[in-house]
Structures are given as structure tokens and as C-alpha cells.
mmCIF file of N, CA and C in Angstrom:
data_model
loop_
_atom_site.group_PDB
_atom_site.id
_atom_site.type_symbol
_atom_site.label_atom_id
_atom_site.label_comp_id
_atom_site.label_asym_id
_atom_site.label_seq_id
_atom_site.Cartn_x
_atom_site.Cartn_y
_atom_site.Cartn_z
ATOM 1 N N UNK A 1 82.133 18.746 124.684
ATOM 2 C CA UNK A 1 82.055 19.578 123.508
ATOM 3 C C UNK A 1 82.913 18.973 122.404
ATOM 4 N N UNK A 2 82.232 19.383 121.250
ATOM 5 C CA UNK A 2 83.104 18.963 119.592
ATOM 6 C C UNK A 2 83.785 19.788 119.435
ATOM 7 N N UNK A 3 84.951 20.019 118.887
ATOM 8 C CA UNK A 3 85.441 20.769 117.720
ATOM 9 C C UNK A 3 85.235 21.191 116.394
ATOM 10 N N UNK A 4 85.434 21.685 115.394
ATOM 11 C CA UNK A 4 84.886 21.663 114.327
ATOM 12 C C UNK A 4 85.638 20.405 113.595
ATOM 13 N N UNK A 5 86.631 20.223 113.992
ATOM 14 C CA UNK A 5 87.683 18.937 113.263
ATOM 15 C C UNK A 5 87.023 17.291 113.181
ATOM 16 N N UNK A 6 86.452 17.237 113.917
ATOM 17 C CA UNK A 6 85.141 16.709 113.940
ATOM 18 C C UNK A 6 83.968 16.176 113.899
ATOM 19 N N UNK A 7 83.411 17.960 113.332
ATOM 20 C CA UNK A 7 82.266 18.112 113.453
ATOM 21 C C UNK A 7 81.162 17.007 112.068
ATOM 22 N N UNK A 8 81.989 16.970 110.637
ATOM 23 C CA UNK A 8 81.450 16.521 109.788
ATOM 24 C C UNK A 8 80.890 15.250 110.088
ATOM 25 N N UNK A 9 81.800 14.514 110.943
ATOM 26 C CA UNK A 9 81.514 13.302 111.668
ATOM 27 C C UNK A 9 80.403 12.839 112.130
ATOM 28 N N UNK A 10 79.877 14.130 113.344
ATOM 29 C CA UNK A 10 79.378 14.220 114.426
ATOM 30 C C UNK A 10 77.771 14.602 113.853
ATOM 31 N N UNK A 11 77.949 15.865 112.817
ATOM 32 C CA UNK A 11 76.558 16.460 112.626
ATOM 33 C C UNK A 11 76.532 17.023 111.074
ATOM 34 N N UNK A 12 76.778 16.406 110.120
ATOM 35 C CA UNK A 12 76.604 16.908 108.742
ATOM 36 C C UNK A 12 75.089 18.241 108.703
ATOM 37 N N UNK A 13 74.741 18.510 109.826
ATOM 38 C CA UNK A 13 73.898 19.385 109.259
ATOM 39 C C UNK A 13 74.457 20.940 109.744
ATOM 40 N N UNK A 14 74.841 20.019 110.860
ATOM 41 C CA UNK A 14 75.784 21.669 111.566
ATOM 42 C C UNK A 14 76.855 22.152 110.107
ATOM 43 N N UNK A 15 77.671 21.359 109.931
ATOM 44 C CA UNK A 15 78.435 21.732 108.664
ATOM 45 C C UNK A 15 78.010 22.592 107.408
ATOM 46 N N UNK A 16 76.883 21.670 107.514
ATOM 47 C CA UNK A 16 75.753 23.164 106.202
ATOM 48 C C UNK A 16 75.671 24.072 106.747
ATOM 49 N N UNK A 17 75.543 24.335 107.598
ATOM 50 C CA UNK A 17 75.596 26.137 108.294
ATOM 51 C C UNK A 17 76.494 26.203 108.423
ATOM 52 N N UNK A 18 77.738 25.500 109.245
ATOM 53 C CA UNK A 18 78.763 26.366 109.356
ATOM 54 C C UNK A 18 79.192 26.831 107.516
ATOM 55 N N UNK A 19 79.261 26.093 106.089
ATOM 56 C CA UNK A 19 79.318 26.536 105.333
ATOM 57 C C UNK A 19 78.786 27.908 104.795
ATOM 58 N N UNK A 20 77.481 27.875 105.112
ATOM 59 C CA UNK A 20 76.323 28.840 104.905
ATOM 60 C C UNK A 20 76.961 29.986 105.131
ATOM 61 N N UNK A 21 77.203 29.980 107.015
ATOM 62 C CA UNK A 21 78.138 31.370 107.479
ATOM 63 C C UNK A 21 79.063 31.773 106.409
ATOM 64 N N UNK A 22 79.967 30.917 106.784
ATOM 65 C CA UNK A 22 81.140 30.976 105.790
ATOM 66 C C UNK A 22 81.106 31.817 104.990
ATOM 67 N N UNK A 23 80.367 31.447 103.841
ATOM 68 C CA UNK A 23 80.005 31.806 102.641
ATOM 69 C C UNK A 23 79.072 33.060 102.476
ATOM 70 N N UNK A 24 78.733 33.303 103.380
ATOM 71 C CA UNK A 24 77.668 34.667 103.781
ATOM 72 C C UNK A 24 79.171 35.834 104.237
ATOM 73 N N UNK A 25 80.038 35.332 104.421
ATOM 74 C CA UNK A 25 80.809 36.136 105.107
ATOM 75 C C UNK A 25 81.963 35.990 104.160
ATOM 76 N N UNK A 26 82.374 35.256 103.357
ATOM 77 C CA UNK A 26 83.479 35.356 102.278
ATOM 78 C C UNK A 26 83.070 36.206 101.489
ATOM 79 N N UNK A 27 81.698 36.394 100.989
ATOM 80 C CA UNK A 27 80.981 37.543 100.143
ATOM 81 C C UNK A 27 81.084 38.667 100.558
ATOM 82 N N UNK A 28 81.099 38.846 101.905
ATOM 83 C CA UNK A 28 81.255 40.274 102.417
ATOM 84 C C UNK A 28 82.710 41.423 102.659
ATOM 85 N N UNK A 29 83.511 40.027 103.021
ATOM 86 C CA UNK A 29 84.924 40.685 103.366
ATOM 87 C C UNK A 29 85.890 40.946 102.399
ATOM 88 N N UNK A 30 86.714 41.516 102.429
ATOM 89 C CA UNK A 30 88.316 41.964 101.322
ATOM 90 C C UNK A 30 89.149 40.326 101.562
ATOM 91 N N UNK A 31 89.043 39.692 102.484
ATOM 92 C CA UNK A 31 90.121 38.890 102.566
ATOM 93 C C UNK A 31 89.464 37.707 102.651
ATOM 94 N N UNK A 32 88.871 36.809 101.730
ATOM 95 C CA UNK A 32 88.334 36.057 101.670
ATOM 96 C C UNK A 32 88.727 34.563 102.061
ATOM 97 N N UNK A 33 89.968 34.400 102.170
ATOM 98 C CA UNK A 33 90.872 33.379 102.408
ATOM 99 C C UNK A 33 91.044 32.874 103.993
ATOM 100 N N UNK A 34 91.359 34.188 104.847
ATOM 101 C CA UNK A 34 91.182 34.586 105.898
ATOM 102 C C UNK A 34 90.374 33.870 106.733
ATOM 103 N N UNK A 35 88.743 33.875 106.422
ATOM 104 C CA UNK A 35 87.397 33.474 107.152
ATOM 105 C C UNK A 35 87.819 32.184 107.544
ATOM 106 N N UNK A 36 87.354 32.044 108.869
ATOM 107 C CA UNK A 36 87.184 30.655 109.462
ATOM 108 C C UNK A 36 86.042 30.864 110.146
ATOM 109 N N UNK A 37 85.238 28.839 110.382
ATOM 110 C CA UNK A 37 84.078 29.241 111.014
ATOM 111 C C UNK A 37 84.590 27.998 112.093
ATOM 112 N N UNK A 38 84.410 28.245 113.367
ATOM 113 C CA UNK A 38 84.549 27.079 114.269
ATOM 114 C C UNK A 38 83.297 26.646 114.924
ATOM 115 N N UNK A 39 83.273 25.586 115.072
ATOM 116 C CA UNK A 39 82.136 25.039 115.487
ATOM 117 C C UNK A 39 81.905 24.182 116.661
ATOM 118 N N UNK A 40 81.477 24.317 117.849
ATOM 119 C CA UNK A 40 81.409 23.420 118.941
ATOM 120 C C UNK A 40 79.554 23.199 119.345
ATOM 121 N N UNK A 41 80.351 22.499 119.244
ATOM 122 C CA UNK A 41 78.488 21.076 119.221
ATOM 123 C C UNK A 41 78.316 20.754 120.582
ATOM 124 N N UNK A 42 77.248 20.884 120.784
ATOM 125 C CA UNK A 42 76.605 20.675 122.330
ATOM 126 C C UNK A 42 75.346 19.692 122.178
ATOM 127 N N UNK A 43 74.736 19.157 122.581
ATOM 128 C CA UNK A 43 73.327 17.945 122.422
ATOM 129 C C UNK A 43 72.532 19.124 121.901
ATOM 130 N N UNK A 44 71.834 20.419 122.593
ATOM 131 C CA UNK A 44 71.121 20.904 122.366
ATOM 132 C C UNK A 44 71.033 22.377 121.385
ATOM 133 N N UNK A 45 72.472 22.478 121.225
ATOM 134 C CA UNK A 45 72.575 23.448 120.284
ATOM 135 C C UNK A 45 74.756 23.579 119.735
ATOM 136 N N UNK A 46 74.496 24.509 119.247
ATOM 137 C CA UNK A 46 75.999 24.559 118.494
ATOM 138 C C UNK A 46 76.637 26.208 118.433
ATOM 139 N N UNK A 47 77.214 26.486 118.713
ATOM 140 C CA UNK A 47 77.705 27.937 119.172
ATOM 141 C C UNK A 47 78.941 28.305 117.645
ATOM 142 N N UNK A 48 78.532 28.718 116.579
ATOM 143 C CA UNK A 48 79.658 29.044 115.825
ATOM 144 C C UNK A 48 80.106 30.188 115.865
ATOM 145 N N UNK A 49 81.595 30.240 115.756
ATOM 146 C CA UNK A 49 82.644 31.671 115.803
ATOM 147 C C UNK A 49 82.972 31.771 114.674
ATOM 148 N N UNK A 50 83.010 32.939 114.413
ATOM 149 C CA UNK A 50 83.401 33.752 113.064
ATOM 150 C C UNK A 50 84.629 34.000 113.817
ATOM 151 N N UNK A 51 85.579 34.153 112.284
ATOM 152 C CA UNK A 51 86.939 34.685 112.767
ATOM 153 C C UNK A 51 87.246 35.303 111.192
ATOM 154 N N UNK A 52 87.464 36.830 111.186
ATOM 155 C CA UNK A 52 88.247 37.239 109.916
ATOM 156 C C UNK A 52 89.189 37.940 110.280
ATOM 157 N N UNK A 53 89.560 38.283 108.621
ATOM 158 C CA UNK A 53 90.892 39.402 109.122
ATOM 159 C C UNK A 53 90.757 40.663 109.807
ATOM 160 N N UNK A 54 91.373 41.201 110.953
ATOM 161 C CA UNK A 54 91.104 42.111 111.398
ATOM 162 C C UNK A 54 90.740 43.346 110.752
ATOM 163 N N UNK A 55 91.397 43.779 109.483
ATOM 164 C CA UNK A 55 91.144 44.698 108.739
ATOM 165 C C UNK A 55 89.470 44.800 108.440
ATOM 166 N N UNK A 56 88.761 43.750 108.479
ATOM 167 C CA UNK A 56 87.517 42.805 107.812
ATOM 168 C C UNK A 56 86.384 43.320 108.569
ATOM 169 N N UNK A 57 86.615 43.156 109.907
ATOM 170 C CA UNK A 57 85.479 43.223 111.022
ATOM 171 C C UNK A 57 83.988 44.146 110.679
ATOM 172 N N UNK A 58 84.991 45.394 110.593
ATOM 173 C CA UNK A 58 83.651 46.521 110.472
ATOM 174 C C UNK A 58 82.752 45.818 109.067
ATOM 175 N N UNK A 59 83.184 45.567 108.427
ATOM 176 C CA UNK A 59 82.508 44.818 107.157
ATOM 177 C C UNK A 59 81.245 44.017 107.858
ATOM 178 N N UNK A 60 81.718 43.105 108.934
ATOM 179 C CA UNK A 60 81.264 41.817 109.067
ATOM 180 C C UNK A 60 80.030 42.139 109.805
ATOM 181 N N UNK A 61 80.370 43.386 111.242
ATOM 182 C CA UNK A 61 79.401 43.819 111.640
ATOM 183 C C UNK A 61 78.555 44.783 110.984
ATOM 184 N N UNK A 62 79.204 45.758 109.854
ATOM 185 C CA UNK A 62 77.746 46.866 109.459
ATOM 186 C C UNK A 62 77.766 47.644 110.207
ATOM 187 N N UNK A 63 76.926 48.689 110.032
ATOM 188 C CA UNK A 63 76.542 50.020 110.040
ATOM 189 C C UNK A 63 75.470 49.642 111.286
ATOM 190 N N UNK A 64 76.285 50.135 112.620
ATOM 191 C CA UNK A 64 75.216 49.755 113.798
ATOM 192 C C UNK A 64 74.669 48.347 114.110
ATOM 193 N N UNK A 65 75.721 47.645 113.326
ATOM 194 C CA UNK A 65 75.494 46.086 113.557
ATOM 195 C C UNK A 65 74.608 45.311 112.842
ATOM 196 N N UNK A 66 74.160 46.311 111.760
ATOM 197 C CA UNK A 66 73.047 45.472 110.740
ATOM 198 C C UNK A 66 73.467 44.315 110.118
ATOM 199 N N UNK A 67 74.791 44.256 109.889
ATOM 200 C CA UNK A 67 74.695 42.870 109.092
ATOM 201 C C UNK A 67 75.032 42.119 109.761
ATOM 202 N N UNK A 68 75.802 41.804 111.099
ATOM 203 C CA UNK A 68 75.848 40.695 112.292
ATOM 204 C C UNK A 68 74.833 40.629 112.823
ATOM 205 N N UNK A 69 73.929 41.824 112.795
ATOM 206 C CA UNK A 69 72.005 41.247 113.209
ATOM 207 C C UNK A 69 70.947 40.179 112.206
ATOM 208 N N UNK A 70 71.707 40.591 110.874
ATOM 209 C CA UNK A 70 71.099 39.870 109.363
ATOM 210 C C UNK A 70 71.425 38.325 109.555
ATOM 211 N N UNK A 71 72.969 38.535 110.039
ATOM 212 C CA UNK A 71 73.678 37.226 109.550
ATOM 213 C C UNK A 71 72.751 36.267 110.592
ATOM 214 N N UNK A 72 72.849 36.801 111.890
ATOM 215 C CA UNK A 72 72.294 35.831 113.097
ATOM 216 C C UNK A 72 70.544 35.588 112.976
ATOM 217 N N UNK A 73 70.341 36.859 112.327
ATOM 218 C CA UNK A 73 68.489 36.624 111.758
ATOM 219 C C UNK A 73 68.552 35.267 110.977
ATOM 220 N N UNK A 74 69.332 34.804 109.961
ATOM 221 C CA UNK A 74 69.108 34.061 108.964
ATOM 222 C C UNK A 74 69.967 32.841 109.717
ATOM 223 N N UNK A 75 70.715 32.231 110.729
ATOM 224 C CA UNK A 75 70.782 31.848 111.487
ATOM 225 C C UNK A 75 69.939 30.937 112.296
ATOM 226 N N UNK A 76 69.355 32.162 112.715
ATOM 227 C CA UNK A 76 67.686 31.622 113.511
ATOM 228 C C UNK A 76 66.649 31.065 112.919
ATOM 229 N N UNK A 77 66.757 31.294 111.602
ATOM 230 C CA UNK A 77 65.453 30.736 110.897
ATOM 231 C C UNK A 77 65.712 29.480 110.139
ATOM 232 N N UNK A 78 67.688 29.054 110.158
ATOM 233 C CA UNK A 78 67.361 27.819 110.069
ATOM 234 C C UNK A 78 67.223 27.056 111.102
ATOM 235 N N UNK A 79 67.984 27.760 112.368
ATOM 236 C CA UNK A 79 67.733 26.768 113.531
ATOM 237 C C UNK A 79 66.761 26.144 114.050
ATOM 238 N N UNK A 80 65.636 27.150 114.041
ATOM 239 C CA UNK A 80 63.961 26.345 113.809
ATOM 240 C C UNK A 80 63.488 25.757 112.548
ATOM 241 N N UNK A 81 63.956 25.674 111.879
ATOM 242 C CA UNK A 81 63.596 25.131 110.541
ATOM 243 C C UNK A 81 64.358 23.225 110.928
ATOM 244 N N UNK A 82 65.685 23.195 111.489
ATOM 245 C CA UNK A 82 66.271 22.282 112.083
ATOM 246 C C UNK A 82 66.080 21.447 113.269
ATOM 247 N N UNK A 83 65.198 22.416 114.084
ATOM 248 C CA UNK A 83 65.122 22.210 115.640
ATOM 249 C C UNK A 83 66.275 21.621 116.083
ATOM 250 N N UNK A 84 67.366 22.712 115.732
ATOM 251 C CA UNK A 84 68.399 22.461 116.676
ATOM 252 C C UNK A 84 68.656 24.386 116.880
ATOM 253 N N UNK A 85 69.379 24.256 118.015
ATOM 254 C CA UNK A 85 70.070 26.217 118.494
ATOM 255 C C UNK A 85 71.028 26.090 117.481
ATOM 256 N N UNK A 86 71.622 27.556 116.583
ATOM 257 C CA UNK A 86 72.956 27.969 116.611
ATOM 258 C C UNK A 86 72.982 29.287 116.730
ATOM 259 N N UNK A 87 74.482 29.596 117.611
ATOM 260 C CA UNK A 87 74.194 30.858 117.895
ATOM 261 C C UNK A 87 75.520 31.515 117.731
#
């Protein structure tokens, strides 16, 4: 496995998403500074972690999880758009 330290190295495309997240999620939260996205790279796919400020969370997930269902919808549609997994 990669790290995200890394990752730019390894897969400049993973990096556009992990930005993407990022940035999907700096828009959403109070603590914008906070957000980190980590990234571990596998041959067949790439597993990224969100990390915000705790205060942040309920933000991140939504109302019954709608917007951690949104975020991972839009996710999926580049991952086939890529033919690579992120999840």
C-alpha cells in the first residue's frame, strides 16, 4: 500500500479526486482548514479517508446520511468514468 505522501508520484489521477473530495467537503464544513483526505492506493482501487473537525461530522454526513451517500454517489461515477475503484 501507498500513502498519500506519495501518492502524486504514484497516481496523479487519484490526487484529482482526492482534491475533488477535499473540496466537496471544505464547502460543507465550519472548519475548513481542518479537512484532510488520505489516500492509500492499491493496483485495483484506492480507499480515501475523510478526516474533519469533530465539531464538523454531522455536516459531512447529512440528514440520514444524504450527503456521505451524495459524496460517495459522485465518487462512483468517476471511478467508472476512470476504471479504477475509490471508495
Amino acid at each position: 500500500m501507498v500513502q498519500a505522501d506519495s501518492l502524486s508520484a504514484v497516481d496523479p489521477v487519484s490526487s484529482k479526486i482526492r482534491d475533488l473530495i477535499a473540496g466537496l467537503a471544505e464547502a460543507l464544513v465550519d472548519h475548513p482548514e481542518r479537512v484532510s483526505v488520505e489516500a492509500i492506493v492499491e493496483p485495483s482501487s484506492t480507499i480515501l479517508r475523510l478526516r474533519v473537525d469533530p465539531s464538523d461530522i454531522g455536516k459531512i454526513i447529512g440528514k440520514q446520511g444524504r450527503t456521505a451517500r451524495s459524496m460517495r454517489t459522485i465518487l462512483s461515477a468517476a471511478s467508472m468514468k476512470l476504471h479504477h475503484r475509490f471508495s
